[in-house]
Amino acid sequence: MEAPIGGGGKDLDVKGVTLQTFKNRIDEILNSLAESPAGHQTIGEQTVTADAYGNGFGAAGDLHAGYEKIRARLEGLSKMFGETIEALGIAVQMADKGYGGVDTGVKERFKEIHKHSREFYEPQTPPQTQQTPTQTPTSKPSETTDSGGFA
């Protein structure tokens, strides 16, 4: 059994017109997202100053810090969503033309999106804290009965 030119097996063989139509729809969605208030650039421009929460009470600063944290996260999510849709469009091209049939620049963009995705969703590790003098990497656990942190 010979694989179709697109590189997929018999079960993956679909009409090029169908894939191109799907790719065009993905491009439309990307453009709509970029032009909407949910676009990552638009979210990045929407800011609220610390003074908007009031002055003279400590919670105003906390509210502003919370707002900035959420705004930055929404901006990142919106960008990641757009890149995910873009990657889906590239995957459609690869399914249609095969990996070798796609331009090098498109392949590099696909790899870049993959890298951004891994960085975005990878759990953040807390910074290392300094060990106290009694905790050394080479010290062995105590031979005494340990309550496991429960007294």
XYZ file of N, CA, C and O in Angstrom:
604
model
N 0.857 -1.176 0.000
C 0.000 0.000 0.000
C 0.896 1.229 0.000
O 1.776 1.373 0.831
N 0.643 2.137 -0.898
C 1.452 3.332 -1.057
C 0.792 4.506 -0.337
O -0.417 4.720 -0.461
N 1.601 5.283 0.428
C 1.066 6.447 1.136
C 0.807 7.574 0.146
O 1.533 7.727 -0.826
N -0.243 8.370 0.363
C -0.507 9.499 -0.523
C 0.623 10.528 -0.424
O 1.401 10.534 0.519
N 0.699 11.409 -1.400
C 1.760 12.413 -1.460
C 1.788 13.270 -0.209
O 2.828 13.705 0.235
N 0.668 13.512 0.420
C 0.595 14.348 1.615
C 1.329 13.767 2.799
O 1.531 14.424 3.788
N 1.741 12.530 2.740
C 2.525 11.939 3.809
C 1.714 11.139 4.804
O 2.265 10.383 5.573
N 0.409 11.266 4.823
C -0.409 10.525 5.769
C -0.770 9.159 5.220
O -0.634 8.884 4.032
N -1.231 8.289 6.069
C -1.671 6.977 5.637
C -3.025 7.056 4.961
O -3.615 8.132 4.815
N -3.541 5.916 4.559
C -4.816 5.874 3.849
C -5.945 6.498 4.662
O -6.787 7.205 4.123
N -5.945 6.263 5.966
C -7.003 6.804 6.815
C -6.912 8.321 6.965
O -7.883 8.975 7.333
N -5.730 8.883 6.704
C -5.548 10.324 6.849
C -5.694 11.068 5.535
O -5.591 12.285 5.492
N -5.915 10.364 4.448
C -6.018 10.989 3.139
C -7.339 11.744 3.040
O -8.411 11.168 3.123
N -7.239 13.060 2.911
C -8.423 13.902 2.740
C -8.190 14.806 1.551
O -7.073 14.989 1.101
N -9.222 15.365 1.068
C -9.114 16.248 -0.087
C -8.386 17.525 0.301
O -8.635 18.114 1.349
N -7.486 17.997 -0.571
C -6.750 19.231 -0.354
C -7.665 20.430 -0.206
O -7.399 21.344 0.554
N -8.775 20.414 -0.939
C -9.719 21.521 -0.859
C -10.293 21.614 0.546
O -10.437 22.692 1.108
N -10.588 20.485 1.157
C -11.131 20.471 2.503
C -10.118 21.051 3.487
O -10.471 21.866 4.325
N -8.865 20.649 3.372
C -7.833 21.170 4.270
C -7.605 22.659 4.035
O -7.422 23.415 4.977
N -7.630 23.087 2.781
C -7.429 24.504 2.488
C -8.592 25.325 3.034
O -8.391 26.408 3.578
N -9.799 24.807 2.918
C -10.966 25.491 3.473
C -10.831 25.617 4.988
O -11.094 26.678 5.560
N -10.384 24.540 5.620
C -10.173 24.554 7.067
C -9.091 25.562 7.436
O -9.242 26.343 8.373
N -7.999 25.577 6.703
C -6.903 26.523 6.946
C -7.388 27.960 6.790
O -7.056 28.837 7.590
N -8.200 28.225 5.775
C -8.740 29.570 5.577
C -9.616 29.983 6.758
O -9.581 31.133 7.192
N -10.379 29.053 7.269
C -11.230 29.350 8.433
C -10.366 29.659 9.654
O -10.675 30.562 10.429
N -9.284 28.937 9.842
C -8.361 29.198 10.953
C -7.762 30.599 10.817
O -7.680 31.344 11.796
N -7.375 30.967 9.609
C -6.833 32.312 9.386
C -7.864 33.388 9.716
O -7.530 34.428 10.288
N -9.124 33.149 9.360
C -10.194 34.094 9.696
C -10.333 34.240 11.210
O -10.493 35.352 11.720
N -10.280 33.123 11.923
C -10.392 33.159 13.388
C -9.226 33.934 13.989
O -9.407 34.751 14.899
N -8.021 33.704 13.484
C -6.848 34.435 13.976
C -6.997 35.934 13.760
O -6.695 36.737 14.655
N -7.460 36.326 12.590
C -7.657 37.750 12.309
C -8.734 38.345 13.209
O -8.571 39.454 13.720
N -9.822 37.616 13.412
C -10.889 38.093 14.293
C -10.385 38.265 15.720
O -10.703 39.252 16.389
N -9.591 37.310 16.179
C -9.039 37.399 17.531
C -8.120 38.606 17.661
O -8.209 39.366 18.626
N -7.253 38.801 16.688
C -6.299 39.915 16.747
C -7.002 41.265 16.762
O -6.540 42.203 17.409
N -8.133 41.368 16.066
C -8.860 42.633 15.983
C -9.858 42.829 17.117
O -10.395 43.922 17.280
N -10.082 41.820 17.930
C -11.086 41.902 18.989
C -10.485 42.438 20.289
O -9.267 42.505 20.436
N -11.340 42.799 21.249
C -10.838 43.225 22.563
C -10.104 42.109 23.307
O -9.390 42.366 24.263
N -10.254 40.859 22.854
C -9.576 39.733 23.503
C -8.189 39.478 22.926
O -7.485 38.597 23.400
N -7.783 40.244 21.920
C -6.450 40.084 21.353
C -5.387 40.437 22.375
O -5.574 41.350 23.193
N -4.263 39.721 22.360
C -3.258 39.937 23.402
C -2.699 41.349 23.383
O -2.374 41.898 24.432
N -2.612 41.981 22.238
C -2.120 43.352 22.196
C -3.133 44.310 22.813
O -2.759 45.236 23.534
N -4.414 44.088 22.555
C -5.455 44.938 23.124
C -5.511 44.778 24.634
O -5.619 45.766 25.370
N -5.417 43.551 25.108
C -5.421 43.311 26.551
C -4.230 44.000 27.197
O -4.345 44.590 28.272
N -3.085 43.968 26.544
C -1.887 44.614 27.073
C -2.020 46.122 27.177
O -1.385 46.753 28.016
N -2.853 46.707 26.323
C -3.053 48.157 26.342
C -4.067 48.589 27.392
O -4.128 49.764 27.738
N -4.894 47.689 27.863
C -5.931 48.028 28.832
C -5.346 48.003 30.235
O -5.136 46.946 30.808
N -5.091 49.173 30.763
C -4.489 49.255 32.089
C -5.341 50.121 33.006
O -6.084 50.993 32.550
N -5.218 49.874 34.269
C -5.864 50.668 35.305
C -4.759 51.119 36.244
O -3.949 50.301 36.692
N -4.721 52.390 36.539
C -3.675 52.899 37.428
C -3.985 52.534 38.870
O -5.149 52.277 39.230
N -2.981 52.559 39.700
C -3.156 52.235 41.117
C -4.083 53.230 41.800
O -4.824 52.874 42.726
N -4.085 54.475 41.353
C -4.943 55.505 41.952
C -6.423 55.210 41.762
O -7.260 55.704 42.526
N -6.775 54.431 40.768
C -8.176 54.125 40.495
C -8.819 53.339 41.634
O -10.042 53.342 41.784
N -8.008 52.689 42.438
C -8.540 51.891 43.549
C -8.670 52.711 44.823
O -9.125 52.201 45.838
N -8.232 53.936 44.786
C -8.332 54.800 45.952
C -6.981 54.975 46.627
O -6.005 54.298 46.303
N -6.955 55.915 47.532
C -5.734 56.219 48.277
C -6.036 56.155 49.769
O -7.167 56.353 50.189
N -5.027 55.901 50.541
C -5.194 55.955 51.983
C -5.535 54.630 52.648
O -5.743 54.602 53.857
N -5.625 53.573 51.918
C -5.823 52.282 52.568
C -4.965 51.244 51.854
O -4.772 51.286 50.643
N -4.427 50.322 52.631
C -3.449 49.365 52.132
C -3.977 48.400 51.088
O -3.229 47.918 50.244
N -5.255 48.103 51.124
C -5.815 47.129 50.196
C -5.820 47.635 48.756
O -5.872 46.836 47.823
N -5.741 48.946 48.555
C -5.743 49.498 47.199
C -4.532 48.983 46.417
O -4.648 48.614 45.246
N -3.392 48.969 47.060
C -2.182 48.447 46.407
C -2.309 46.968 46.101
O -1.870 46.501 45.044
N -2.913 46.218 47.022
C -3.113 44.785 46.797
C -4.077 44.538 45.633
O -3.866 43.624 44.830
N -5.132 45.353 45.548
C -6.081 45.217 44.434
C -5.390 45.496 43.102
O -5.584 44.773 42.131
N -4.583 46.540 43.084
C -3.889 46.880 41.850
C -2.901 45.777 41.462
O -2.818 45.404 40.286
N -2.174 45.241 42.418
C -1.231 44.158 42.134
C -1.975 42.932 41.595
O -1.516 42.278 40.646
N -3.126 42.616 42.184
C -3.939 41.497 41.708
C -4.443 41.727 40.294
O -4.425 40.824 39.451
N -4.884 42.957 40.028
C -5.358 43.301 38.684
C -4.237 43.124 37.664
O -4.441 42.541 36.603
N -3.063 43.628 37.970
C -1.938 43.535 37.040
C -1.546 42.081 36.782
O -1.223 41.702 35.662
N -1.585 41.279 37.837
C -1.243 39.862 37.688
C -2.243 39.161 36.769
O -1.853 38.411 35.865
N -3.515 39.424 36.968
C -4.554 38.791 36.149
C -4.510 39.317 34.720
O -4.632 38.559 33.758
N -4.298 40.629 34.549
C -4.210 41.204 33.217
C -3.048 40.600 32.435
O -3.187 40.224 31.266
N -1.913 40.453 33.091
C -0.748 39.856 32.433
C -1.037 38.401 32.062
O -0.650 37.934 30.981
N -1.711 37.684 32.933
C -2.045 36.280 32.652
C -3.024 36.173 31.480
O -2.881 35.318 30.612
N -4.024 37.066 31.454
C -4.971 37.070 30.340
C -4.278 37.400 29.023
O -4.581 36.802 27.987
N -3.342 38.326 29.072
C -2.588 38.674 27.878
C -1.807 37.454 27.380
O -1.802 37.148 26.192
N -1.177 36.747 28.302
C -0.440 35.538 27.936
C -1.340 34.445 27.393
O -1.003 33.775 26.407
N -2.495 34.262 28.028
C -3.443 33.244 27.557
C -3.958 33.576 26.160
O -4.083 32.690 25.304
N -4.257 34.843 25.923
C -4.748 35.255 24.614
C -3.681 35.015 23.546
O -3.972 34.507 22.454
N -2.436 35.358 23.849
C -1.346 35.139 22.899
C -1.168 33.643 22.637
O -1.017 33.215 21.493
N -1.214 32.844 23.708
C -1.040 31.400 23.554
C -2.184 30.804 22.743
O -1.975 29.910 21.916
N -3.399 31.301 22.943
C -4.550 30.826 22.186
C -4.359 31.109 20.701
O -4.560 30.234 19.848
N -3.921 32.324 20.381
C -3.669 32.679 18.987
C -2.586 31.819 18.371
O -2.706 31.360 17.224
N -1.513 31.586 19.127
C -0.428 30.750 18.612
C -0.873 29.303 18.434
O -0.441 28.628 17.504
N -1.739 28.829 19.308
C -2.245 27.465 19.192
C -3.075 27.315 17.923
O -2.946 26.320 17.196
N -3.892 28.309 17.634
C -4.689 28.267 16.405
C -3.764 28.341 15.188
O -3.952 27.626 14.203
N -2.732 29.188 15.271
C -1.757 29.280 14.183
C -1.065 27.932 13.968
O -0.880 27.479 12.837
N -0.681 27.258 15.060
C -0.029 25.951 14.961
C -0.966 24.927 14.332
O -0.526 24.063 13.556
N -2.242 25.024 14.647
C -3.221 24.124 14.037
C -3.257 24.332 12.523
O -3.299 23.368 11.754
N -3.194 25.577 12.096
C -3.154 25.870 10.663
C -1.907 25.298 10.003
O -1.965 24.761 8.890
N -0.770 25.403 10.694
C 0.473 24.836 10.159
C 0.367 23.317 10.093
O 0.805 22.694 9.117
N -0.229 22.718 11.103
C -0.403 21.263 11.110
C -1.283 20.823 9.938
O -1.043 19.773 9.328
N -2.278 21.627 9.604
C -3.127 21.314 8.454
C -2.295 21.342 7.174
O -2.417 20.455 6.319
N -1.409 22.353 7.050
C -0.529 22.409 5.875
C 0.352 21.166 5.802
O 0.551 20.594 4.726
N 0.888 20.757 6.940
C 1.757 19.583 6.979
C 0.991 18.314 6.640
O 1.522 17.416 5.977
N -0.253 18.232 7.085
C -1.065 17.061 6.760
C -1.371 17.023 5.261
O -1.435 15.950 4.658
N -1.516 18.189 4.670
C -1.844 18.267 3.250
C -0.623 18.032 2.369
O -0.672 17.270 1.406
N 0.501 18.675 2.698
C 1.682 18.650 1.832
C 2.781 17.723 2.319
O 3.763 17.507 1.624
N 2.662 17.227 3.531
C 3.746 16.462 4.129
C 4.752 17.414 4.751
O 4.830 18.586 4.377
N 5.527 16.924 5.702
C 6.484 17.782 6.408
C 7.503 18.379 5.442
O 7.853 19.558 5.536
N 7.955 17.590 4.486
C 8.943 18.071 3.528
C 8.387 19.081 2.544
O 9.146 19.841 1.933
N 7.080 19.139 2.409
C 6.460 20.061 1.465
C 6.152 21.425 2.034
O 5.568 22.269 1.356
N 6.541 21.651 3.283
C 6.260 22.926 3.949
C 7.551 23.738 4.009
O 8.632 23.189 4.243
N 7.446 25.038 3.790
C 8.616 25.918 3.805
C 9.354 25.847 5.135
O 8.747 25.631 6.188
N 10.655 26.077 5.069
C 11.506 26.045 6.261
C 11.056 27.077 7.294
O 11.033 26.796 8.487
N 10.676 28.269 6.835
C 10.214 29.313 7.754
C 8.967 28.894 8.520
O 8.816 29.207 9.705
N 8.075 28.186 7.854
C 6.846 27.702 8.492
C 7.183 26.632 9.523
O 6.631 26.616 10.626
N 8.121 25.745 9.177
C 8.555 24.711 10.124
C 9.168 25.349 11.365
O 8.898 24.926 12.501
N 9.998 26.377 11.153
C 10.642 27.067 12.282
C 9.603 27.752 13.159
O 9.708 27.744 14.376
N 8.586 28.344 12.536
C 7.518 28.985 13.310
C 6.771 27.947 14.136
O 6.428 28.197 15.290
N 6.532 26.782 13.558
C 5.853 25.700 14.275
C 6.664 25.289 15.505
O 6.125 25.118 16.591
N 7.978 25.171 15.333
C 8.856 24.808 16.453
C 8.863 25.904 17.515
O 8.877 25.620 18.720
N 8.854 27.158 17.075
C 8.838 28.292 18.006
C 7.552 28.301 18.840
O 7.591 28.516 20.052
N 6.428 28.048 18.181
C 5.152 27.988 18.900
C 5.183 26.846 19.908
O 4.729 26.996 21.043
N 5.728 25.714 19.518
C 5.836 24.570 20.428
C 6.669 24.943 21.657
O 6.293 24.636 22.787
N 7.777 25.627 21.429
C 8.639 26.052 22.533
C 7.892 27.012 23.455
O 7.933 26.859 24.689
N 7.180 28.006 22.884
C 6.401 28.944 23.704
C 5.357 28.207 24.532
O 5.138 28.531 25.702
N 4.721 27.227 23.906
C 3.687 26.458 24.597
C 4.262 25.719 25.804
O 3.693 25.742 26.891
N 5.409 25.080 25.606
C 6.051 24.350 26.714
C 6.430 25.308 27.838
O 6.232 25.006 29.007
N 6.981 26.463 27.488
C 7.381 27.442 28.495
C 6.168 27.995 29.228
O 6.211 28.210 30.431
N 5.081 28.225 28.498
C 3.885 28.816 29.086
C 3.199 27.869 30.068
O 2.771 28.275 31.136
N 3.106 26.609 29.692
C 2.374 25.645 30.510
C 3.239 24.864 31.484
O 2.718 24.126 32.312
N 4.548 25.000 31.379
C 5.445 24.302 32.293
C 5.265 24.868 33.698
O 5.236 26.079 33.882
N 5.138 24.006 34.704
C 4.954 24.524 36.059
C 6.161 25.359 36.493
O 7.302 25.007 36.209
N 5.855 26.473 37.110
C 6.911 27.347 37.605
C 7.485 26.750 38.880
O 6.755 26.437 39.813
N 8.795 26.597 38.929
C 9.435 26.061 40.127
C 9.799 27.219 41.038
O 10.310 28.245 40.579
N 9.507 27.084 42.322
C 9.850 28.162 43.251
C 11.365 28.302 43.350
O 12.101 27.338 43.146
N 11.835 29.512 43.643
C 13.288 29.700 43.758
C 13.845 28.887 44.912
O 13.166 28.646 45.911
N 15.087 28.451 44.755
C 15.751 27.664 45.788
C 16.000 28.550 47.010
O 16.432 29.687 46.879
N 15.729 28.003 48.186
C 16.009 28.731 49.416
C 17.324 28.242 49.979
O 17.738 27.107 49.748
N 17.956 29.108 50.732
C 19.211 28.709 51.351
C 18.932 27.720 52.464
O 17.946 27.827 53.179
N 19.836 26.760 52.603
C 19.675 25.756 53.653
C 20.226 26.308 54.957
O 21.191 27.066 54.983
N 19.614 25.903 56.037
C 20.107 26.293 57.349
C 21.335 25.454 57.663
O 21.531 24.385 57.073
N 22.184 25.894 58.591
C 23.403 25.141 58.895
C 23.155 23.690 59.283
O 23.991 22.841 59.057
N 22.003 23.369 59.853
C 21.736 21.987 60.251
C 21.293 21.130 59.073
O 21.263 19.928 59.180
N 20.936 21.756 57.951
C 20.512 21.007 56.780
C 21.610 21.077 55.731
O 21.786 22.085 55.068
N 22.322 20.003 55.572
C 23.339 19.951 54.534
C 22.988 18.825 53.586
O 22.367 17.839 53.982
N 23.355 18.945 52.343
C 23.004 17.908 51.380
C 23.590 16.545 51.711
O 23.056 15.538 51.314
N 24.693 16.503 52.459
C 25.323 15.219 52.757
C 24.889 14.652 54.099
O 25.269 13.552 54.445
N 24.103 15.403 54.878
C 23.695 14.884 56.189
C 22.647 13.795 56.015
O 21.843 13.817 55.099
N 22.687 12.808 56.906
C 21.762 11.688 56.867
C 20.585 11.995 57.783
O 20.716 12.736 58.752
N 19.422 11.394 57.519
C 18.291 11.597 58.408
C 18.598 11.098 59.817
O 19.370 10.169 60.014
N 17.948 11.706 60.756
C 18.163 11.355 62.166
C 17.674 9.935 62.410
O 16.698 9.477 61.826
N 18.366 9.247 63.293
C 17.988 7.883 63.663
C 16.857 7.875 64.689
O 16.317 6.847 64.994
N 16.531 9.040 65.241
C 15.479 9.100 66.253
C 14.119 8.986 65.593
O 13.972 9.146 64.394
N 13.122 8.710 66.410
C 11.776 8.602 65.862
C 11.330 9.979 65.395
O 11.470 10.965 66.098
N 10.833 10.009 64.210
C 10.417 11.275 63.607
C 8.916 11.272 63.530
O 8.312 10.302 63.074
N 8.307 12.377 63.903
C 6.851 12.455 63.866
C 6.349 12.809 62.465
O 5.145 12.926 62.252
N 7.286 13.000 61.529
C 6.879 13.338 60.169
C 6.253 14.709 60.084
O 5.458 14.986 59.194
N 6.585 15.584 61.003
C 6.033 16.924 60.982
C 4.778 17.057 61.826
O 4.214 18.126 61.953
N 4.322 15.952 62.401
C 3.126 15.988 63.239
C 3.543 15.791 64.682
O 4.110 14.783 65.051
N 3.308 16.768 65.481
C 3.692 16.679 66.893
C 2.567 16.149 67.730
O 1.441 16.193 67.411
